[in-house]
Short mmCIF file of C-alpha atoms in Angstrom, two decimals:
data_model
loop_
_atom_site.label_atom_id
_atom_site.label_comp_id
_atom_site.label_asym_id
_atom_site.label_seq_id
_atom_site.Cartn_x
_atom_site.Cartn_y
_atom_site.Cartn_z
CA UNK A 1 -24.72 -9.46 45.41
CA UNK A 2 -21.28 -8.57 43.82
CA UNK A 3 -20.30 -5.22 43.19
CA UNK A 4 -18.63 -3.75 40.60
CA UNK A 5 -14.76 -2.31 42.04
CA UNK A 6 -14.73 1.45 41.21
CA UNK A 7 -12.01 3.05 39.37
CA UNK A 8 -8.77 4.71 41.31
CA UNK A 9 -9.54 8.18 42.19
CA UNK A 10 -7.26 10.64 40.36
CA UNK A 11 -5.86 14.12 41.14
CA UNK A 12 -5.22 15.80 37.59
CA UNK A 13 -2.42 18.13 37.25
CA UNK A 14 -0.65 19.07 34.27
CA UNK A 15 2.97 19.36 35.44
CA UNK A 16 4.38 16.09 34.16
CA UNK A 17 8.48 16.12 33.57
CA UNK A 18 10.07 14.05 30.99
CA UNK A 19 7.05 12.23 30.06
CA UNK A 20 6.46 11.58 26.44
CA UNK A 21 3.94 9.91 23.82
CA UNK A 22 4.05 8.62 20.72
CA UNK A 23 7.49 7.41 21.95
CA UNK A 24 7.57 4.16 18.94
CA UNK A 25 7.52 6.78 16.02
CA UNK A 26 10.32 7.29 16.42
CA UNK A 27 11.51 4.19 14.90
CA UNK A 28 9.85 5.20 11.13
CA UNK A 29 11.88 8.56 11.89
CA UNK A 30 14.70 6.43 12.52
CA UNK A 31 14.21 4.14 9.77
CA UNK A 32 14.13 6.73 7.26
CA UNK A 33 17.56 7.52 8.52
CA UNK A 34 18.80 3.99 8.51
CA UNK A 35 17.65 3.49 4.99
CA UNK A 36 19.21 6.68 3.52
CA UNK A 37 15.81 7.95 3.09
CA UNK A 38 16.48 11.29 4.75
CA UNK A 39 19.49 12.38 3.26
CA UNK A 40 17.91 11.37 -0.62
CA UNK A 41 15.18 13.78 0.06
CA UNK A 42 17.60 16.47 1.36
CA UNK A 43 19.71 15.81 -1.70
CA UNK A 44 16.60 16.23 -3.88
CA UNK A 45 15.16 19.31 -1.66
CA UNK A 46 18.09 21.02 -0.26
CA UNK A 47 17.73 23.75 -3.16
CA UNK A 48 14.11 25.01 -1.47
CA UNK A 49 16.68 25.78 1.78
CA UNK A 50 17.44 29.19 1.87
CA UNK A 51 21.59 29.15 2.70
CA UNK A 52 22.74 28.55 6.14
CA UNK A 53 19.22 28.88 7.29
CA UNK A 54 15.86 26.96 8.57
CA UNK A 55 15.15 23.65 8.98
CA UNK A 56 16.61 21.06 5.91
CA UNK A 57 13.42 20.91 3.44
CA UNK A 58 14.69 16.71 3.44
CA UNK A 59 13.89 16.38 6.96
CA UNK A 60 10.78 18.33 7.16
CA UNK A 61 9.36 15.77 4.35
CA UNK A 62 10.63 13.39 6.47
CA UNK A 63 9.23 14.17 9.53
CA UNK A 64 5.58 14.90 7.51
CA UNK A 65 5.65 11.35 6.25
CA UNK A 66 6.74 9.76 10.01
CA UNK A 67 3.50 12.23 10.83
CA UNK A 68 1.63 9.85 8.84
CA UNK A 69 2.41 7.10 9.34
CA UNK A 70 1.75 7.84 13.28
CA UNK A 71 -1.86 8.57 12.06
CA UNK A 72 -1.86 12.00 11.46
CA UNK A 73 -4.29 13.64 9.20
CA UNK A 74 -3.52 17.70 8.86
CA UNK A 75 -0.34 19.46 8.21
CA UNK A 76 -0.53 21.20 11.73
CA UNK A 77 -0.51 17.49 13.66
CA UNK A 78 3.50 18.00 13.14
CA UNK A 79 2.87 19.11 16.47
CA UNK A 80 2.48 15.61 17.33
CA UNK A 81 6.61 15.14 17.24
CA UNK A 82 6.91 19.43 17.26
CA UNK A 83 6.11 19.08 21.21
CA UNK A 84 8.43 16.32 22.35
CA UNK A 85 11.68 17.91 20.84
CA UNK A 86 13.74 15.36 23.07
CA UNK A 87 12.52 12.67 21.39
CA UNK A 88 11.83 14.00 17.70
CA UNK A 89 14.56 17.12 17.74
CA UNK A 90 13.56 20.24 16.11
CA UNK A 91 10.71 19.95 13.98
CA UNK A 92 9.46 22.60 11.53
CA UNK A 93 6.55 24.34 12.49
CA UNK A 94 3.20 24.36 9.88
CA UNK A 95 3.67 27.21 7.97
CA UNK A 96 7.41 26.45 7.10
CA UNK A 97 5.99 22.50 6.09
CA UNK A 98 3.15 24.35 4.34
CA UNK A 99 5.62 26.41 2.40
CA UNK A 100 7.75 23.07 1.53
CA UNK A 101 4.78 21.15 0.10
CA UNK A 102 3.40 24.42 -1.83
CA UNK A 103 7.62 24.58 -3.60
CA UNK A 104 7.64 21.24 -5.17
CA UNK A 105 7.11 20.77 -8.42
CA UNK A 106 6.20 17.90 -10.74
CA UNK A 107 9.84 17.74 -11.51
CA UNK A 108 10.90 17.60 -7.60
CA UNK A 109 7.95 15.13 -7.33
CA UNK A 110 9.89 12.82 -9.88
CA UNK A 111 12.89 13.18 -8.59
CA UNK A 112 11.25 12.25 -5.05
CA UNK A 113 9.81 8.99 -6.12
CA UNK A 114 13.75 8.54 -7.88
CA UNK A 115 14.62 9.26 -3.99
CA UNK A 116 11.93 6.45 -2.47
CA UNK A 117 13.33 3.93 -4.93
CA UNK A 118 16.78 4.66 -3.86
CA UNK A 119 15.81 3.99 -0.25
CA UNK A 120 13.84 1.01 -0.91
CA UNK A 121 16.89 -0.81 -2.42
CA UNK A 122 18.73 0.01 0.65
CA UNK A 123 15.61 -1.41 2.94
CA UNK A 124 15.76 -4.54 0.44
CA UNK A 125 19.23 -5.21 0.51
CA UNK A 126 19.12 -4.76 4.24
CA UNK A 127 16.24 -7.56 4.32
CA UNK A 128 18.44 -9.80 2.30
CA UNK A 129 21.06 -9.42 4.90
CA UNK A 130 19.39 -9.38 8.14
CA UNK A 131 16.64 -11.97 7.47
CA UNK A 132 14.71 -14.02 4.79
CA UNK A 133 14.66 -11.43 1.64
CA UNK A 134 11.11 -9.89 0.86
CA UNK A 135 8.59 -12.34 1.46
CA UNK A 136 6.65 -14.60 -0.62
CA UNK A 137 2.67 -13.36 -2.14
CA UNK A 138 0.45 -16.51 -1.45
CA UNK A 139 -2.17 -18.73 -2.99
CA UNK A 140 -3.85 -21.87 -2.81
CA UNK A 141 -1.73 -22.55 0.21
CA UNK A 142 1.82 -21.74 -1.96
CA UNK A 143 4.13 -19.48 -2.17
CA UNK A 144 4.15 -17.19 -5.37
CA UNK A 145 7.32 -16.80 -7.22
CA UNK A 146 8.84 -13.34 -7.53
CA UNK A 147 7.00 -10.08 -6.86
CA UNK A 148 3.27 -9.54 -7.14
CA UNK A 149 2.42 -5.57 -7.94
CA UNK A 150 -1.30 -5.23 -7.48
CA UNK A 151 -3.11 -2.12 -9.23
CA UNK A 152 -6.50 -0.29 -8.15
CA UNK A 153 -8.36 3.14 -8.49
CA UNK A 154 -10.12 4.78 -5.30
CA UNK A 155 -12.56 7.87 -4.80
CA UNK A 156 -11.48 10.11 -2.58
CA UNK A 157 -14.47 12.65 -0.76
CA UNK A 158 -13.40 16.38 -0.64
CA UNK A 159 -15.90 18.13 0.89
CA UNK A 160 -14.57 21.67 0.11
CA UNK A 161 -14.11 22.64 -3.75
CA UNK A 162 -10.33 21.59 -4.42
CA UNK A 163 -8.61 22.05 -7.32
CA UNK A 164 -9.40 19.20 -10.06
CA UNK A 165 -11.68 17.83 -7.95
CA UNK A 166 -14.25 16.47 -9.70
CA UNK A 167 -17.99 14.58 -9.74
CA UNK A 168 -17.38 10.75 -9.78
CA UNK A 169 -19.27 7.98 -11.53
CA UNK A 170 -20.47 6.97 -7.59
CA UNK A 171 -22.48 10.42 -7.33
CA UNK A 172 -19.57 11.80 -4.96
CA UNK A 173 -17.26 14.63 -5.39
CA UNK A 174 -13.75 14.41 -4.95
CA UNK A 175 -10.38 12.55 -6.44
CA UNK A 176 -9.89 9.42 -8.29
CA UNK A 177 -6.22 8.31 -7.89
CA UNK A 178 -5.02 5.27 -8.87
CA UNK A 179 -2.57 3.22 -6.84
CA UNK A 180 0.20 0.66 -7.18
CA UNK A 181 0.58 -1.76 -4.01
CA UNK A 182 3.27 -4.80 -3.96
CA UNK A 183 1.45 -7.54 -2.05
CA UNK A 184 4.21 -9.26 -0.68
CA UNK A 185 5.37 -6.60 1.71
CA UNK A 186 2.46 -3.84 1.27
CA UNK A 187 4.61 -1.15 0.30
CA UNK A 188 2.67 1.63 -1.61
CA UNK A 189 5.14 1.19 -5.41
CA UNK A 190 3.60 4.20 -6.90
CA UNK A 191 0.21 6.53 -7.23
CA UNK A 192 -1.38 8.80 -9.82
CA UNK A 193 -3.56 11.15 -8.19
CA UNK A 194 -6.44 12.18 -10.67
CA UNK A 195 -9.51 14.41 -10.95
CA UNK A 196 -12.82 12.64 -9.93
CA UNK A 197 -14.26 12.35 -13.28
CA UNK A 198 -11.15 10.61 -14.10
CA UNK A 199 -11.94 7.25 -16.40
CA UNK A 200 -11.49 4.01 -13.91
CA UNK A 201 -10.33 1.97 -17.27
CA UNK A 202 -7.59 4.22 -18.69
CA UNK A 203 -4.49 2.67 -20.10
CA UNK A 204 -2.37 5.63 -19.97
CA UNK A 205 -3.06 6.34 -16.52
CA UNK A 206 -2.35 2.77 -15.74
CA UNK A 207 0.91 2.80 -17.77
CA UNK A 208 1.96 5.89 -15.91
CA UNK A 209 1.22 3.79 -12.91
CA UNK A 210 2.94 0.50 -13.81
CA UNK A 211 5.97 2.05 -14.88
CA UNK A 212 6.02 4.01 -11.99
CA UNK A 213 5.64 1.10 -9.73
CA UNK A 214 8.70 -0.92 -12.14
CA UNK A 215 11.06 2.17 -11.09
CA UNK A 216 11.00 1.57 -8.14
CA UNK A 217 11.60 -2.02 -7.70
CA UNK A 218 15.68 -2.54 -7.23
CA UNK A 219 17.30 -3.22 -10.81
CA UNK A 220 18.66 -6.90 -9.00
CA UNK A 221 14.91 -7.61 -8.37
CA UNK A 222 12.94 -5.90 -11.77
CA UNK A 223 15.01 -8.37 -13.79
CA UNK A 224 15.15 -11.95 -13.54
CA UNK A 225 12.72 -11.67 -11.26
CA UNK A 226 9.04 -13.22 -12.60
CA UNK A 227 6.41 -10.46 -11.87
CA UNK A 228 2.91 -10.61 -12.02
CA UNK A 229 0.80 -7.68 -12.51
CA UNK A 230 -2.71 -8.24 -11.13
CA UNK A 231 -5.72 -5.64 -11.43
CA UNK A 232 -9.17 -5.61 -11.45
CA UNK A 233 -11.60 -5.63 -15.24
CA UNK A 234 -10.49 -1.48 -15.24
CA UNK A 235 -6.65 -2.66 -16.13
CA UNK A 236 -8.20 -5.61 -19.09
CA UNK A 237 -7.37 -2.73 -21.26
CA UNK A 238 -5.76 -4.01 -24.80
CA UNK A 239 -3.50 -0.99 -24.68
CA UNK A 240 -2.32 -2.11 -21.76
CA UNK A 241 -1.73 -5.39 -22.20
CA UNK A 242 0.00 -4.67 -25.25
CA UNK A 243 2.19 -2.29 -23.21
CA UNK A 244 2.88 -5.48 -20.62
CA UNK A 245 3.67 -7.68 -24.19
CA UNK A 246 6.54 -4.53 -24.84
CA UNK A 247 8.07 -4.56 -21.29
CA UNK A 248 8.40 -8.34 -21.74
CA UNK A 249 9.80 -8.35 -24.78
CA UNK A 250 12.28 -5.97 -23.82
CA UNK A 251 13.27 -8.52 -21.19
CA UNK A 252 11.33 -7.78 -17.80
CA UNK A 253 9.71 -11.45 -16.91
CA UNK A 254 6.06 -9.74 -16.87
CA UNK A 255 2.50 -12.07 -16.71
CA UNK A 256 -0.56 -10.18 -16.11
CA UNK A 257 -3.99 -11.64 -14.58
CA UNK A 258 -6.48 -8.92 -14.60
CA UNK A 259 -10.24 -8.88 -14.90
CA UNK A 260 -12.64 -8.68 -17.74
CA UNK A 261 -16.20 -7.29 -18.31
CA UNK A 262 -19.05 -10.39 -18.74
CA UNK A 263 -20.07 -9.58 -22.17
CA UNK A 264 -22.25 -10.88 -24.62
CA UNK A 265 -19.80 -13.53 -25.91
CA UNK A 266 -18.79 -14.18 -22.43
CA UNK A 267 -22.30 -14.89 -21.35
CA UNK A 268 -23.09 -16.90 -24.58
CA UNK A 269 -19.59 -19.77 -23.75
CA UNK A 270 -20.37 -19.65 -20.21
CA UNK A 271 -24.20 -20.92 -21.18
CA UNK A 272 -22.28 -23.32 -23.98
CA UNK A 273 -20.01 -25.11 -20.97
CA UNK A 274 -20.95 -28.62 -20.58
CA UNK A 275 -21.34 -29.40 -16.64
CA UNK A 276 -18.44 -32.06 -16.96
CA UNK A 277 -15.65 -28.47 -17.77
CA UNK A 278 -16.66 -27.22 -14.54
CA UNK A 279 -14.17 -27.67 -11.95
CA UNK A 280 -14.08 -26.84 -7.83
CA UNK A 281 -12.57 -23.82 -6.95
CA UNK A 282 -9.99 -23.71 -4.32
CA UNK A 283 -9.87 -21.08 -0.68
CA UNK A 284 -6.75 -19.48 -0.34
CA UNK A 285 -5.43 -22.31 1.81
CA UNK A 286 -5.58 -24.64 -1.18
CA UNK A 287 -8.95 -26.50 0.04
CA UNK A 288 -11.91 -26.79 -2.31
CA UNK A 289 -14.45 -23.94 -2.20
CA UNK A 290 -18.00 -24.75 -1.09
CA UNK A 291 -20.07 -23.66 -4.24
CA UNK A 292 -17.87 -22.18 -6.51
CA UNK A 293 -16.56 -23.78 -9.69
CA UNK A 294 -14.31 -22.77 -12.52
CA UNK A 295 -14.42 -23.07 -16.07
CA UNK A 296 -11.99 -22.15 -18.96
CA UNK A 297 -13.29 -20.31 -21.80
CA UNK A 298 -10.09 -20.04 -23.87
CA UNK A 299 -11.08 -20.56 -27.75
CA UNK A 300 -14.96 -20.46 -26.81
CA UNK A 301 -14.26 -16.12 -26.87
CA UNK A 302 -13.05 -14.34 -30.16
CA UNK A 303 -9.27 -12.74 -28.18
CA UNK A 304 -8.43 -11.09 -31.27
CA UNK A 305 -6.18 -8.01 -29.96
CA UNK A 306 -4.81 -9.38 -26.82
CA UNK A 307 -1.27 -10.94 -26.66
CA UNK A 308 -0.43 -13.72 -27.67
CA UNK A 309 -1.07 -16.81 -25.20
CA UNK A 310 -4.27 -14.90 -23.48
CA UNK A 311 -6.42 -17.70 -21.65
CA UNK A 312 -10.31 -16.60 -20.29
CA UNK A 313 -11.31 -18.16 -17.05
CA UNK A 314 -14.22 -18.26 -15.49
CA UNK A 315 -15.55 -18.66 -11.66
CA UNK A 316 -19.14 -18.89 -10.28
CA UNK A 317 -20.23 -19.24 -7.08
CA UNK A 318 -23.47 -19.12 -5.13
CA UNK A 319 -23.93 -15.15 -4.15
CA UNK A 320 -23.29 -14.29 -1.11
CA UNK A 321 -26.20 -11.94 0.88
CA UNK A 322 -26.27 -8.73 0.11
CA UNK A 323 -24.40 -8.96 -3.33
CA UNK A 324 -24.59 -6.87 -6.53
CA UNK A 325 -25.83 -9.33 -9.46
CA UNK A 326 -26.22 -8.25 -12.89
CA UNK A 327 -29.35 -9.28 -14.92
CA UNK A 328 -26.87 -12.58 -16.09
CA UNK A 329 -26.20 -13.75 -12.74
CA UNK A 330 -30.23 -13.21 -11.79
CA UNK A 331 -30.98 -15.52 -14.12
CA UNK A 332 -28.36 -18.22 -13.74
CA UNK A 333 -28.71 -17.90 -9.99
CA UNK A 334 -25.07 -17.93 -9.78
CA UNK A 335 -22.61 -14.83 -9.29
CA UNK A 336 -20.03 -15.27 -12.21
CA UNK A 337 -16.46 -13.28 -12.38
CA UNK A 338 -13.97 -13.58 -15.21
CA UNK A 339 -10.65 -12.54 -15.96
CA UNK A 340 -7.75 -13.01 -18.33
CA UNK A 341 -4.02 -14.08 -17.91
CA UNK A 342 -1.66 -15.29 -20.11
CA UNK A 343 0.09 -17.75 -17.66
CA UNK A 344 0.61 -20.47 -19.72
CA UNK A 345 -0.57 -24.30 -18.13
CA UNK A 346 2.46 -26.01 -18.22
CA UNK A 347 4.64 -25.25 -14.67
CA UNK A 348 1.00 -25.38 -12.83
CA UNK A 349 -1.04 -22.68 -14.91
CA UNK A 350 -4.25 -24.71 -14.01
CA UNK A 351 -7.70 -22.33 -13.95
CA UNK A 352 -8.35 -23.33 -10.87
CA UNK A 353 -4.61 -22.13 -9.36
CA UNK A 354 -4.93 -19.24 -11.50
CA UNK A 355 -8.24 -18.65 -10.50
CA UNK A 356 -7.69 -18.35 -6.65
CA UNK A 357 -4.60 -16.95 -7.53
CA UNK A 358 -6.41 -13.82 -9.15
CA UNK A 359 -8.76 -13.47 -6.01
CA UNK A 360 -5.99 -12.30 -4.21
CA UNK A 361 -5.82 -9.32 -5.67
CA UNK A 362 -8.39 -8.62 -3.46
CA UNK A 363 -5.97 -7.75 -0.30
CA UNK A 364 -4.99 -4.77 -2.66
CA UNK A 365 -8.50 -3.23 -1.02
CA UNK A 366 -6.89 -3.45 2.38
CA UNK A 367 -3.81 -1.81 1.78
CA UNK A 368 -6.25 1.49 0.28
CA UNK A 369 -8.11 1.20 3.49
CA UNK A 370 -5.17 1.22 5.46
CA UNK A 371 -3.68 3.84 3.10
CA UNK A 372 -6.36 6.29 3.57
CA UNK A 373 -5.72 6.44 7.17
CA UNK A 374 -2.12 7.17 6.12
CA UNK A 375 -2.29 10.04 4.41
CA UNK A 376 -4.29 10.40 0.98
CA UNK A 377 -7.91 9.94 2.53
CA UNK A 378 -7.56 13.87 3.22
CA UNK A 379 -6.12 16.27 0.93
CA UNK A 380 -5.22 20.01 2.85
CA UNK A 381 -5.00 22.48 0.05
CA UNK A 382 -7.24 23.87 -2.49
CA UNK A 383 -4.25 23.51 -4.71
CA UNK A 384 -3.67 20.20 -6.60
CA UNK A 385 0.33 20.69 -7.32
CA UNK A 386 0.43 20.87 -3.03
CA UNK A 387 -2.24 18.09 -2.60
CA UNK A 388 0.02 15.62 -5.01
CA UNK A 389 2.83 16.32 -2.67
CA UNK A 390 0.89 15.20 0.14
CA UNK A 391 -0.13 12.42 -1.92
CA UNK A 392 3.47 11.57 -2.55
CA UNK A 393 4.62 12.04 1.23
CA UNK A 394 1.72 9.55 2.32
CA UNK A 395 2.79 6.93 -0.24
CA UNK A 396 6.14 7.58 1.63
CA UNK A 397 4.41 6.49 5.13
CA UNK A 398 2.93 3.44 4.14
CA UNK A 399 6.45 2.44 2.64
CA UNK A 400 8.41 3.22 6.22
CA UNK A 401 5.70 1.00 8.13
CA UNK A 402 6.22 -1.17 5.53
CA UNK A 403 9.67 -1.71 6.20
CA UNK A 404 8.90 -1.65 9.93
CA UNK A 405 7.19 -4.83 9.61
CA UNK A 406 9.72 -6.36 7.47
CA UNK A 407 12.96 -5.08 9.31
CA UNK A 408 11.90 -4.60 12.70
CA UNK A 409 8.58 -6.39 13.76
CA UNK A 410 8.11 -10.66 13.77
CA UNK A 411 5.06 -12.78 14.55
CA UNK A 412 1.81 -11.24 14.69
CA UNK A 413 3.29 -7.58 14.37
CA UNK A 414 5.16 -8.44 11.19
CA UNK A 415 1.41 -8.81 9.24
CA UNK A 416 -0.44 -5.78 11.79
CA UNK A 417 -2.09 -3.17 10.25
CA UNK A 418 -1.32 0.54 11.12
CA UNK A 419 -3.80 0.70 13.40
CA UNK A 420 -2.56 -1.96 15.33
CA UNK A 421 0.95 -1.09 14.97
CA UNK A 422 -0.12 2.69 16.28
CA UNK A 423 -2.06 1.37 19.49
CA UNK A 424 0.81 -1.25 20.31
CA UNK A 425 3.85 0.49 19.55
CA UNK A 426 3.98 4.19 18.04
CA UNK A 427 1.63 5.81 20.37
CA UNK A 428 3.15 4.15 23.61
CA UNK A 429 3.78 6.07 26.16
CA UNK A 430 7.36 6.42 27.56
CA UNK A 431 9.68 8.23 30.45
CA UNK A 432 12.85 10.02 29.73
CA UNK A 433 15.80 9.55 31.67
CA UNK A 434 19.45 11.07 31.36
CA UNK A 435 22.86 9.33 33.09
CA UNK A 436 26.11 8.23 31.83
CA UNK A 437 26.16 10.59 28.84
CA UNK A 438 22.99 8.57 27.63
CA UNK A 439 19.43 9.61 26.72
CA UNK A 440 16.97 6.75 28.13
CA UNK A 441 13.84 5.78 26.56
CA UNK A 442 12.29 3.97 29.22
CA UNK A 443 8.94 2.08 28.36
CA UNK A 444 6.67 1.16 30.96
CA UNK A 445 6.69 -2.15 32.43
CA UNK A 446 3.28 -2.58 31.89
CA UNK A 447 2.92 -1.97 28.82
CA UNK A 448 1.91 -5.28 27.02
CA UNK A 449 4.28 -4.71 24.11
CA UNK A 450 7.42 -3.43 25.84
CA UNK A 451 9.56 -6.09 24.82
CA UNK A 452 8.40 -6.27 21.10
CA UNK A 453 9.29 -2.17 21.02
CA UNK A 454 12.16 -3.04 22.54
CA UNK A 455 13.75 -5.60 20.28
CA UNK A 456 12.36 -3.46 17.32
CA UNK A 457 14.83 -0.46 18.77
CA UNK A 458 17.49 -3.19 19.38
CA UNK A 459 17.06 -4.36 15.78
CA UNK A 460 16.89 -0.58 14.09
CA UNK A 461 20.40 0.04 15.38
CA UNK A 462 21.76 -3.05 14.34
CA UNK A 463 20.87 -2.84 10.48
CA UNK A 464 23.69 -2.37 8.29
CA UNK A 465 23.48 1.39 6.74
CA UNK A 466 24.16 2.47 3.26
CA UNK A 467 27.69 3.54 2.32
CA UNK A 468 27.52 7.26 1.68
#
């Protein structure tokens, strides 16, 4: 019989020196330097610092978003960095970032998001020059050309009354923001935070989101550069379609592909397709999808009101377990989802490309997921002006691990999800070491990922800055 080996024994004291944790945030702390991140949010907030005193309001935004992004979920876990000041430097305690968050207004908040834009040309132009440029979206096994902005609502629990909080169409009680994420790099482009009751399929909220999300995509990129707005059926909207027809004409390179309701006409040319118009549809690695097919139902459905060049496709597939079917799909046996793009076919437009090329605005689930544990899946004031600070501030998180990935991080890292990135690199643990004029971070040797942290240092200090 084999035993089991027993753990070490340990004597617990508490009298560590120049031991620290959470050691890798400080490379989204850093980053926000690099970028010019820090110094645009001091320009925007120095007026809220009284003269020649307190900490810079700039840097205490700052250091709430690097919060954040390290996973933190109340104002009060700036303690987190507040406690290891010879890692993180002064931080400001709670009530001085409470005061900060409770002083900006919606004009600050604008002038914020005018700050994050600023930054992420800097973090674009320094992608350009260190490495390959923002990457590519993909589909069907291809690279997508240009930028892919990806648009989707979420409900948000409070379980306290908050201000605007509201019932939601789920039975919950909460907030109903709306969100802009660009799926090639996962950086959060913009948010609308919104009451509960909030309607999921308004076009003026998703115009305030859209051209949010357009200001803050580098001039050099937003034109020239093809761009492909994707949403779900809530953004099939003819207002806001006709708003994308405007922006184009005014010479942005906009297509849209966004989802639309099965309704009686739809059901009616989707019984009316001949067997022989079906076509396979394709996995996301280009191969043929076992029991799906795709039709096109362009001229079968009155478009009257859309722009010009609309096309209707069509998938169905065999449901999977567990799925939601409508009364339609119960009696065809089949699942069915359409949408509407006005890609046009010639350069490749086929329904089946377009068609898997829709799906993936799927991922845009993920990056809420992700986003709630970064920030907005917890609002800390009663008031709604503070809480759409903090909404702003986490949008400001998922953008520095963003640019983590894309500056700092290769191979598996470059694609890890916060959590990953927290457990592997900003929550390692690290000794502190002084000698030759030089503060040491020294990682431990058995740490798995102590070369990857490492090189991700080695590469922060080597990005070019911004001229100020």
């Amino acid at each position: 019989m084999h035993t089991t080996a027993s753990r070490p024994k340990l004597v617990v004291s508490a009298d560590g020196q120049a031991v620290v944790s959470h050691a890798g945030s400080r490379l989204p702390a850093d980053l926000a330097d690099a970028t010019g991140l820090t110094a645009a949010f001091n320009d925007v907030l120095g007026r809220l610092r009284p003269r020649g005193t307190g900490h810079a309001p700039g840097r205490i935004a700052v250091d709430m978003a690097v919060m954040l992004a390290d996973g933190g979920e109340a104002i009060r876990d700036l303690g987190i960095l507040r406690d290891q000041p010879t890692v993180f430097g002064p931080v400001a305690s709670t009530t001085t970032a409470w005061r900060l968050l409770a002083d900006i207004d919606s004009t600050m908040l604008a002038a914020l998001r005018a700050a994050r834009a600023q930054a992420r040309e800097v973090a674009w132009l320094q992608a350009a020059e260190t490495g390959g440029g923002i990457p590519a979206a993909r589909a069907a096994g291809r690279d997508l050309p240009g930028l892919v902005p990806d648009i989707d609502a979420t409900l948000i629990t409070c379980h306290s009354e908050k201000e605007a909080a509201a019932p939601t169409y789920k039975g919950g009680f909460g907030y109903h923001p709306l969100l802009c994420f660009l799926a090639n790099t996962g950086e959060a482009m913009s948010g609308l935070l919104r009451p509960g009751n909030a309607g999921a399929n308004t076009a003026a909220d998703h115009i305030t989101v859209l051209d949010r999300a357009l200001a803050q995509i580098p001039d050099a990129h937003r034109h020239g550069t093809p761009i492909l707005i994707r949403a779900d059926s809530a953004g099939g909207a003819k207002a806001f379609l006709a708003h994308l027809q405007t922006l184009r004409e005014n010479g942005l390179d906009l297509r849209f592909s966004v989802g639309c309701p099965v309704t009686e006409p739809v059901r009616r040319a989707i019984r009316a397709l001949p067997d022989n118009l079906w076509h396979p549809a394709l996995d996301q690695n280009g191969t043929p999808r076992d029991g799906a097919q795709v039709a096109e139902l362009t001229g079968m459905v009155d478009l009257a009101g859309y722009p010009a060049g609309t096309r209707l496709i069509v998938r169905r597939e065999r449901p999977h377990p567990g799925a939601q079917l409508s009364l339609f799909d119960q009696d065809e046996g089949l699942r069915h989802q359409v949408f509407l793009t006005d890609t046009p076919f010639a350069g490749g437009g086929s329904a089946q490309f377009l068609e898997v090329r829709h799906r993936g605005h799927a991922t845009v689930e993920d990056h809420i997921r992700t986003g709630q544990s970064t920030g907005f899946g917890r609002f800390p004031s009663r008031h709604f002006a503070l809480n759409a600070a903090w909404f702003e501030l986490s949008l400001t998180a998922i953008d520095l691990l963003a640019w983590t990935r894309l500056l700092l991080l290769d191979g598996e890292l470059a694609t890890a999800e916060p959590k990953k990135l927290r457990y592997r690199l900003l929550h390692a643990a690290a000794r502190i070491t002084r000698g030759g004029r030089r503060l040491r971070l020294r990682i431990a040797t058995t740490w798995p990922w102590r070369h990857e942290l490492a090189s991700a240092f080695t590469r922060l200090q080597a990005l070019p800055r911004p001229v100020t």
